[in-house]
Amino acid sequence: ELKVEQNPLFLSMQEGKNYTIYCNYSTTSDRLYWYRQDPGKSLESLFVLLSNGAVKQEGRLMASLDTKARLSTLHITAAVHDLSATYFCAVDTPYGGTASKLTFGTGTRLQVTL
Amino acid sequence: SQTIHQWPATLVQPVGSPLSLECTVEGTSNPNLYWYRQAAGRGLQLLFYSVGIGQISSEVPQNLSASRPQDRQFILSSKKLLLSDSGFYLCAWRRDTEAFFGQGTRLTVV
């Protein structure tokens, strides 16, 4: 059974600081997704990483994928309060025929304080 | 552009009552559709998956069922709700390498 583990589960950080969220998974996959979820809301797509070594950046967030290590990271640079949310990684794996499914990590709740 | 609609947004239902949640997709044809559930403070669990009309795959055995009566319509149902069915239900569809989620239905079983 595929396991997707995120750490930390909870992260409290000050504005202006840098930090990294880690996503480890237990099976071979070259597709990984990062989502943001605000309280009571749906998931907002942040990044789609499609190959080993992929790196994507949007604003203060940067995601990378190492398929050999089965590890993805979400790096936060100079955090601001607006980044407070829960962040999920999701691994794409085959699911019968040509279809695939996303298996989600447990999520990392990020709280950025002044 | 493609959009995904989910309703209702919130629902409070008594134990033992039936359930019907609906998801529709616009702007695409023959999408792969998914139902996920998120328990309070937890990650997302895949419940059902569909590649086409009448084709449903169940990820875990449970008190729920799904149907796909039309190409762009996906319905989640239950004949008798349990307290453990409470959660945030999300419909999703896939396009190439991307996955989009509906706004979700928050179900509280009382």
PDB file of C-alpha atoms in Angstrom:
ATOM      1  CA  GLU A   1       0.000   0.000   0.000  1.00  0.00           C
ATOM      2  CA  LEU A   2       1.310   3.408  -0.941  1.00  0.00           C
ATOM      3  CA  LYS A   3       2.211   5.617   1.978  1.00  0.00           C
ATOM      4  CA  VAL A   4       2.687   9.343   1.659  1.00  0.00           C
ATOM      5  CA  GLU A   5       4.162  11.040   4.688  1.00  0.00           C
ATOM      6  CA  GLN A   6       4.561  14.720   5.277  1.00  0.00           C
ATOM      7  CA  ASN A   7       6.581  16.414   7.926  1.00  0.00           C
ATOM      8  CA  PRO A   8       6.198  18.381   9.919  1.00  0.00           C
ATOM      9  CA  LEU A   9       2.484  17.986  10.553  1.00  0.00           C
ATOM     10  CA  PHE A  10       2.346  21.413  12.117  1.00  0.00           C
ATOM     11  CA  LEU A  11       4.657  24.322  11.547  1.00  0.00           C
ATOM     12  CA  SER A  12       4.588  27.639  13.302  1.00  0.00           C
ATOM     13  CA  MET A  13       6.982  30.132  11.851  1.00  0.00           C
ATOM     14  CA  GLN A  14       7.630  33.829  12.068  1.00  0.00           C
ATOM     15  CA  GLU A  15       7.172  36.174   9.173  1.00  0.00           C
ATOM     16  CA  GLY A  16      10.340  36.581   7.175  1.00  0.00           C
ATOM     17  CA  LYS A  17      11.732  33.157   8.013  1.00  0.00           C
ATOM     18  CA  ASN A  18      12.451  30.283   5.654  1.00  0.00           C
ATOM     19  CA  TYR A  19      11.366  26.699   6.058  1.00  0.00           C
ATOM     20  CA  THR A  20      10.881  23.454   4.155  1.00  0.00           C
ATOM     21  CA  ILE A  21       8.051  20.939   4.181  1.00  0.00           C
ATOM     22  CA  TYR A  22       8.963  17.375   3.241  1.00  0.00           C
ATOM     23  CA  CYS A  23       6.893  14.772   1.436  1.00  0.00           C
ATOM     24  CA  ASN A  24       8.133  11.180   1.360  1.00  0.00           C
ATOM     25  CA  TYR A  25       6.369   8.403  -0.516  1.00  0.00           C
ATOM     26  CA  SER A  26       6.803   4.663  -0.646  1.00  0.00           C
ATOM     27  CA  THR A  27       6.350   3.683  -4.303  1.00  0.00           C
ATOM     28  CA  THR A  28       7.698   4.613  -7.698  1.00  0.00           C
ATOM     29  CA  SER A  29       6.069   7.673  -9.178  1.00  0.00           C
ATOM     30  CA  ASP A  30       7.236  10.551 -11.308  1.00  0.00           C
ATOM     31  CA  ARG A  31       4.251  12.784 -10.722  1.00  0.00           C
ATOM     32  CA  LEU A  32       3.664  14.733  -7.584  1.00  0.00           C
ATOM     33  CA  TYR A  33       1.227  17.493  -6.755  1.00  0.00           C
ATOM     34  CA  TRP A  34       1.148  20.189  -4.109  1.00  0.00           C
ATOM     35  CA  TYR A  35      -2.116  21.731  -2.932  1.00  0.00           C
ATOM     36  CA  ARG A  36      -3.081  24.443  -0.511  1.00  0.00           C
ATOM     37  CA  GLN A  37      -6.215  24.297   1.619  1.00  0.00           C
ATOM     38  CA  ASP A  38      -7.600  27.208   3.602  1.00  0.00           C
ATOM     39  CA  PRO A  39      -9.877  26.393   6.562  1.00  0.00           C
ATOM     40  CA  GLY A  40     -13.253  25.151   5.403  1.00  0.00           C
ATOM     41  CA  LYS A  41     -12.290  25.455   1.754  1.00  0.00           C
ATOM     42  CA  SER A  42     -11.464  23.155  -1.124  1.00  0.00           C
ATOM     43  CA  LEU A  43      -8.016  22.418  -2.497  1.00  0.00           C
ATOM     44  CA  GLU A  44      -6.125  24.914  -4.597  1.00  0.00           C
ATOM     45  CA  SER A  45      -3.521  23.534  -6.969  1.00  0.00           C
ATOM     46  CA  LEU A  46      -0.033  24.956  -6.377  1.00  0.00           C
ATOM     47  CA  PHE A  47       2.407  22.839  -8.326  1.00  0.00           C
ATOM     48  CA  VAL A  48       2.507  19.789 -10.570  1.00  0.00           C
ATOM     49  CA  LEU A  49       5.930  18.111 -10.716  1.00  0.00           C
ATOM     50  CA  LEU A  50       6.262  15.707 -13.617  1.00  0.00           C
ATOM     51  CA  SER A  51       9.793  14.366 -13.630  1.00  0.00           C
ATOM     52  CA  ASN A  52      12.869  13.713 -11.565  1.00  0.00           C
ATOM     53  CA  GLY A  53      14.636  16.965 -10.758  1.00  0.00           C
ATOM     54  CA  ALA A  54      11.614  19.117 -11.534  1.00  0.00           C
ATOM     55  CA  VAL A  55      11.596  22.444  -9.760  1.00  0.00           C
ATOM     56  CA  LYS A  56       8.797  24.972  -9.845  1.00  0.00           C
ATOM     57  CA  GLN A  57       8.478  28.326  -8.163  1.00  0.00           C
ATOM     58  CA  GLU A  58       5.595  30.678  -7.585  1.00  0.00           C
ATOM     59  CA  GLY A  59       6.137  33.690  -5.409  1.00  0.00           C
ATOM     60  CA  ARG A  60       7.553  32.648  -2.042  1.00  0.00           C
ATOM     61  CA  LEU A  61       6.971  28.937  -2.667  1.00  0.00           C
ATOM     62  CA  MET A  62       9.274  26.550  -4.472  1.00  0.00           C
ATOM     63  CA  ALA A  63       8.667  22.841  -4.983  1.00  0.00           C
ATOM     64  CA  SER A  64      11.081  20.150  -6.094  1.00  0.00           C
ATOM     65  CA  LEU A  65      10.931  16.448  -6.842  1.00  0.00           C
ATOM     66  CA  ASP A  66      13.549  13.722  -6.434  1.00  0.00           C
ATOM     67  CA  THR A  67      11.969  10.531  -7.737  1.00  0.00           C
ATOM     68  CA  LYS A  68      14.980   8.401  -6.863  1.00  0.00           C
ATOM     69  CA  ALA A  69      14.768   9.410  -3.211  1.00  0.00           C
ATOM     70  CA  ARG A  70      10.950   9.426  -3.421  1.00  0.00           C
ATOM     71  CA  LEU A  71      10.996  12.866  -1.888  1.00  0.00           C
ATOM     72  CA  SER A  72       9.443  16.187  -2.676  1.00  0.00           C
ATOM     73  CA  THR A  73      10.008  19.441  -0.855  1.00  0.00           C
ATOM     74  CA  LEU A  74       8.036  22.646  -0.589  1.00  0.00           C
ATOM     75  CA  HIS A  75      10.293  25.501   0.399  1.00  0.00           C
ATOM     76  CA  ILE A  76       8.925  28.690   1.858  1.00  0.00           C
ATOM     77  CA  THR A  77      11.017  31.817   1.526  1.00  0.00           C
ATOM     78  CA  ALA A  78      10.480  34.861   3.743  1.00  0.00           C
ATOM     79  CA  ALA A  79       7.103  33.696   4.975  1.00  0.00           C
ATOM     80  CA  VAL A  80       4.172  36.087   5.176  1.00  0.00           C
ATOM     81  CA  HIS A  81       0.939  35.687   7.099  1.00  0.00           C
ATOM     82  CA  ASP A  82      -1.056  35.053   3.897  1.00  0.00           C
ATOM     83  CA  LEU A  83       0.747  31.745   3.505  1.00  0.00           C
ATOM     84  CA  SER A  84      -0.954  30.356   6.596  1.00  0.00           C
ATOM     85  CA  ALA A  85      -2.893  27.294   5.415  1.00  0.00           C
ATOM     86  CA  THR A  86      -2.640  23.522   5.243  1.00  0.00           C
ATOM     87  CA  TYR A  87      -0.424  22.146   2.503  1.00  0.00           C
ATOM     88  CA  PHE A  88      -0.861  18.714   1.006  1.00  0.00           C
ATOM     89  CA  CYS A  89       1.314  16.698  -1.305  1.00  0.00           C
ATOM     90  CA  ALA A  90      -0.255  14.007  -3.469  1.00  0.00           C
ATOM     91  CA  VAL A  91       1.410  11.199  -5.401  1.00  0.00           C
ATOM     92  CA  ASP A  92       0.034  10.025  -8.731  1.00  0.00           C
ATOM     93  CA  THR A  93      -0.063   6.276  -9.257  1.00  0.00           C
ATOM     94  CA  PRO A  94      -1.690   3.980 -11.827  1.00  0.00           C
ATOM     95  CA  TYR A  95      -5.217   2.883 -11.033  1.00  0.00           C
ATOM     96  CA  GLY A  96      -6.470   0.384 -13.554  1.00  0.00           C
ATOM     97  CA  GLY A  97      -5.995   0.719 -17.306  1.00  0.00           C
ATOM     98  CA  THR A  98      -4.888   4.168 -18.344  1.00  0.00           C
ATOM     99  CA  ALA A  99      -6.290   5.897 -15.294  1.00  0.00           C
ATOM    100  CA  SER A 100      -4.437   7.063 -12.238  1.00  0.00           C
ATOM    101  CA  LYS A 101      -5.264   8.296  -8.792  1.00  0.00           C
ATOM    102  CA  LEU A 102      -3.846  10.757  -6.316  1.00  0.00           C
ATOM    103  CA  THR A 103      -2.853   9.524  -2.871  1.00  0.00           C
ATOM    104  CA  PHE A 104      -2.573  12.366  -0.410  1.00  0.00           C
ATOM    105  CA  GLY A 105      -0.207  13.008   2.421  1.00  0.00           C
ATOM    106  CA  THR A 106      -1.437  13.857   5.897  1.00  0.00           C
ATOM    107  CA  GLY A 107      -0.992  17.568   5.348  1.00  0.00           C
ATOM    108  CA  THR A 108       1.156  20.221   7.008  1.00  0.00           C
ATOM    109  CA  ARG A 109      -0.622  22.997   8.833  1.00  0.00           C
ATOM    110  CA  LEU A 110       1.415  26.149   8.470  1.00  0.00           C
ATOM    111  CA  GLN A 111       0.890  29.060  10.796  1.00  0.00           C
ATOM    112  CA  VAL A 112       2.846  32.229  10.080  1.00  0.00           C
ATOM    113  CA  THR A 113       3.009  34.625  12.984  1.00  0.00           C
ATOM    114  CA  LEU A 114       3.968  38.270  13.116  1.00  0.00           C
TER     115      LEU A 114
ATOM    116  CA  SER B   1     -12.711  26.751 -19.604  1.00  0.00           C
ATOM    117  CA  GLN B   2     -13.519  23.748 -17.480  1.00  0.00           C
ATOM    118  CA  THR B   3     -15.454  24.118 -14.244  1.00  0.00           C
ATOM    119  CA  ILE B   4     -16.659  21.702 -11.636  1.00  0.00           C
ATOM    120  CA  HIS B   5     -19.812  22.222  -9.604  1.00  0.00           C
ATOM    121  CA  GLN B   6     -20.676  20.517  -6.368  1.00  0.00           C
ATOM    122  CA  TRP B   7     -23.762  20.841  -4.224  1.00  0.00           C
ATOM    123  CA  PRO B   8     -24.969  21.335  -1.642  1.00  0.00           C
ATOM    124  CA  ALA B   9     -22.185  23.229   0.111  1.00  0.00           C
ATOM    125  CA  THR B  10     -23.288  22.158   3.576  1.00  0.00           C
ATOM    126  CA  LEU B  11     -25.626  19.473   4.797  1.00  0.00           C
ATOM    127  CA  VAL B  12     -26.815  18.332   8.205  1.00  0.00           C
ATOM    128  CA  GLN B  13     -28.518  14.968   8.174  1.00  0.00           C
ATOM    129  CA  PRO B  14     -29.794  12.642  10.896  1.00  0.00           C
ATOM    130  CA  VAL B  15     -28.375   9.167  11.348  1.00  0.00           C
ATOM    131  CA  GLY B  16     -30.214   6.668   9.174  1.00  0.00           C
ATOM    132  CA  SER B  17     -31.319   9.193   6.573  1.00  0.00           C
ATOM    133  CA  PRO B  18     -30.394   8.909   2.882  1.00  0.00           C
ATOM    134  CA  LEU B  19     -27.767  11.008   1.122  1.00  0.00           C
ATOM    135  CA  SER B  20     -27.285  12.321  -2.382  1.00  0.00           C
ATOM    136  CA  LEU B  21     -24.406  14.601  -3.335  1.00  0.00           C
ATOM    137  CA  GLU B  22     -24.029  15.751  -6.906  1.00  0.00           C
ATOM    138  CA  CYS B  23     -21.040  16.813  -8.958  1.00  0.00           C
ATOM    139  CA  THR B  24     -21.112  18.095 -12.516  1.00  0.00           C
ATOM    140  CA  VAL B  25     -18.329  19.155 -14.828  1.00  0.00           C
ATOM    141  CA  GLU B  26     -18.573  21.688 -17.626  1.00  0.00           C
ATOM    142  CA  GLY B  27     -16.316  22.386 -20.560  1.00  0.00           C
ATOM    143  CA  THR B  28     -14.955  18.896 -21.104  1.00  0.00           C
ATOM    144  CA  SER B  29     -16.103  15.463 -22.197  1.00  0.00           C
ATOM    145  CA  ASN B  30     -15.427  11.980 -20.858  1.00  0.00           C
ATOM    146  CA  PRO B  31     -13.558  13.175 -17.778  1.00  0.00           C
ATOM    147  CA  ASN B  32     -12.164  10.873 -15.103  1.00  0.00           C
ATOM    148  CA  LEU B  33     -14.117  11.721 -11.970  1.00  0.00           C
ATOM    149  CA  TYR B  34     -13.335  11.075  -8.313  1.00  0.00           C
ATOM    150  CA  TRP B  35     -14.994  11.343  -4.927  1.00  0.00           C
ATOM    151  CA  TYR B  36     -12.752  12.048  -1.926  1.00  0.00           C
ATOM    152  CA  ARG B  37     -13.602  12.423   1.735  1.00  0.00           C
ATOM    153  CA  GLN B  38     -11.697  14.443   4.291  1.00  0.00           C
ATOM    154  CA  ALA B  39     -12.364  13.784   7.954  1.00  0.00           C
ATOM    155  CA  ALA B  40     -11.855  16.705  10.319  1.00  0.00           C
ATOM    156  CA  GLY B  41      -8.166  17.630  10.503  1.00  0.00           C
ATOM    157  CA  ARG B  42      -7.140  14.773   8.271  1.00  0.00           C
ATOM    158  CA  GLY B  43      -5.934  14.118   4.739  1.00  0.00           C
ATOM    159  CA  LEU B  44      -8.030  13.081   1.762  1.00  0.00           C
ATOM    160  CA  GLN B  45      -9.240   9.530   1.241  1.00  0.00           C
ATOM    161  CA  LEU B  46     -10.268   8.351  -2.212  1.00  0.00           C
ATOM    162  CA  LEU B  47     -13.748   6.834  -2.142  1.00  0.00           C
ATOM    163  CA  PHE B  48     -14.778   6.255  -5.761  1.00  0.00           C
ATOM    164  CA  TYR B  49     -13.422   6.677  -9.240  1.00  0.00           C
ATOM    165  CA  SER B  50     -15.137   6.654 -12.630  1.00  0.00           C
ATOM    166  CA  VAL B  51     -13.754   6.580 -16.164  1.00  0.00           C
ATOM    167  CA  GLY B  52     -17.119   6.767 -17.888  1.00  0.00           C
ATOM    168  CA  ILE B  53     -20.897   6.387 -17.721  1.00  0.00           C
ATOM    169  CA  GLY B  54     -21.868   3.503 -15.472  1.00  0.00           C
ATOM    170  CA  GLN B  55     -18.238   2.662 -14.675  1.00  0.00           C
ATOM    171  CA  ILE B  56     -17.492   2.947 -10.968  1.00  0.00           C
ATOM    172  CA  SER B  57     -14.519   1.690  -8.989  1.00  0.00           C
ATOM    173  CA  SER B  58     -14.690   1.623  -5.213  1.00  0.00           C
ATOM    174  CA  GLU B  59     -11.527   2.251  -3.284  1.00  0.00           C
ATOM    175  CA  VAL B  60     -12.721   1.139   0.146  1.00  0.00           C
ATOM    176  CA  PRO B  61     -15.806  -0.766   1.313  1.00  0.00           C
ATOM    177  CA  GLN B  62     -18.181   1.497   3.180  1.00  0.00           C
ATOM    178  CA  ASN B  63     -21.667   2.774   3.642  1.00  0.00           C
ATOM    179  CA  LEU B  64     -21.579   4.795   0.457  1.00  0.00           C
ATOM    180  CA  SER B  65     -22.139   4.206  -3.246  1.00  0.00           C
ATOM    181  CA  ALA B  66     -21.526   6.209  -6.391  1.00  0.00           C
ATOM    182  CA  SER B  67     -23.170   6.451  -9.787  1.00  0.00           C
ATOM    183  CA  ARG B  68     -22.421   8.141 -13.063  1.00  0.00           C
ATOM    184  CA  PRO B  69     -25.657   8.461 -14.998  1.00  0.00           C
ATOM    185  CA  GLN B  70     -24.288  10.980 -17.487  1.00  0.00           C
ATOM    186  CA  ASP B  71     -20.848  11.726 -18.873  1.00  0.00           C
ATOM    187  CA  ARG B  72     -20.288  14.804 -16.766  1.00  0.00           C
ATOM    188  CA  GLN B  73     -22.350  13.906 -13.692  1.00  0.00           C
ATOM    189  CA  PHE B  74     -21.107  11.989 -10.669  1.00  0.00           C
ATOM    190  CA  ILE B  75     -23.332  11.233  -7.691  1.00  0.00           C
ATOM    191  CA  LEU B  76     -22.433  10.024  -4.209  1.00  0.00           C
ATOM    192  CA  SER B  77     -25.200   8.299  -2.287  1.00  0.00           C
ATOM    193  CA  SER B  78     -26.067   6.471   0.873  1.00  0.00           C
ATOM    194  CA  LYS B  79     -29.236   4.678   1.878  1.00  0.00           C
ATOM    195  CA  LYS B  80     -28.633   5.125   5.611  1.00  0.00           C
ATOM    196  CA  LEU B  81     -26.073   7.544   6.974  1.00  0.00           C
ATOM    197  CA  LEU B  82     -23.833   6.732   9.908  1.00  0.00           C
ATOM    198  CA  LEU B  83     -22.179   9.178  12.285  1.00  0.00           C
ATOM    199  CA  SER B  84     -18.836   8.151  10.788  1.00  0.00           C
ATOM    200  CA  ASP B  85     -19.957   9.436   7.380  1.00  0.00           C
ATOM    201  CA  SER B  86     -19.485  13.012   8.575  1.00  0.00           C
ATOM    202  CA  GLY B  87     -16.775  14.863   6.721  1.00  0.00           C
ATOM    203  CA  PHE B  88     -15.870  17.113   3.852  1.00  0.00           C
ATOM    204  CA  TYR B  89     -16.644  15.501   0.495  1.00  0.00           C
ATOM    205  CA  LEU B  90     -14.767  16.642  -2.558  1.00  0.00           C
ATOM    206  CA  CYS B  91     -15.392  15.829  -6.192  1.00  0.00           C
ATOM    207  CA  ALA B  92     -12.434  15.982  -8.558  1.00  0.00           C
ATOM    208  CA  TRP B  93     -11.712  15.505 -12.221  1.00  0.00           C
ATOM    209  CA  ARG B  94      -8.501  14.865 -14.097  1.00  0.00           C
ATOM    210  CA  ARG B  95      -7.252  16.476 -17.280  1.00  0.00           C
ATOM    211  CA  ASP B  96      -3.919  15.262 -18.531  1.00  0.00           C
ATOM    212  CA  THR B  97      -1.520  15.927 -15.679  1.00  0.00           C
ATOM    213  CA  GLU B  98      -3.801  18.204 -13.695  1.00  0.00           C
ATOM    214  CA  ALA B  99      -6.469  17.484 -11.115  1.00  0.00           C
ATOM    215  CA  PHE B 100      -9.185  19.966 -10.219  1.00  0.00           C
ATOM    216  CA  PHE B 101     -11.422  19.920  -7.176  1.00  0.00           C
ATOM    217  CA  GLY B 102     -14.936  21.141  -6.579  1.00  0.00           C
ATOM    218  CA  GLN B 103     -15.787  23.422  -3.710  1.00  0.00           C
ATOM    219  CA  GLY B 104     -16.793  20.536  -1.480  1.00  0.00           C
ATOM    220  CA  THR B 105     -19.777  19.533   0.631  1.00  0.00           C
ATOM    221  CA  ARG B 106     -19.489  19.599   4.377  1.00  0.00           C
ATOM    222  CA  LEU B 107     -21.683  16.810   5.730  1.00  0.00           C
ATOM    223  CA  THR B 108     -22.557  16.571   9.397  1.00  0.00           C
ATOM    224  CA  VAL B 109     -24.454  13.497  10.508  1.00  0.00           C
ATOM    225  CA  VAL B 110     -26.257  14.055  13.794  1.00  0.00           C
TER     226      VAL B 110
END
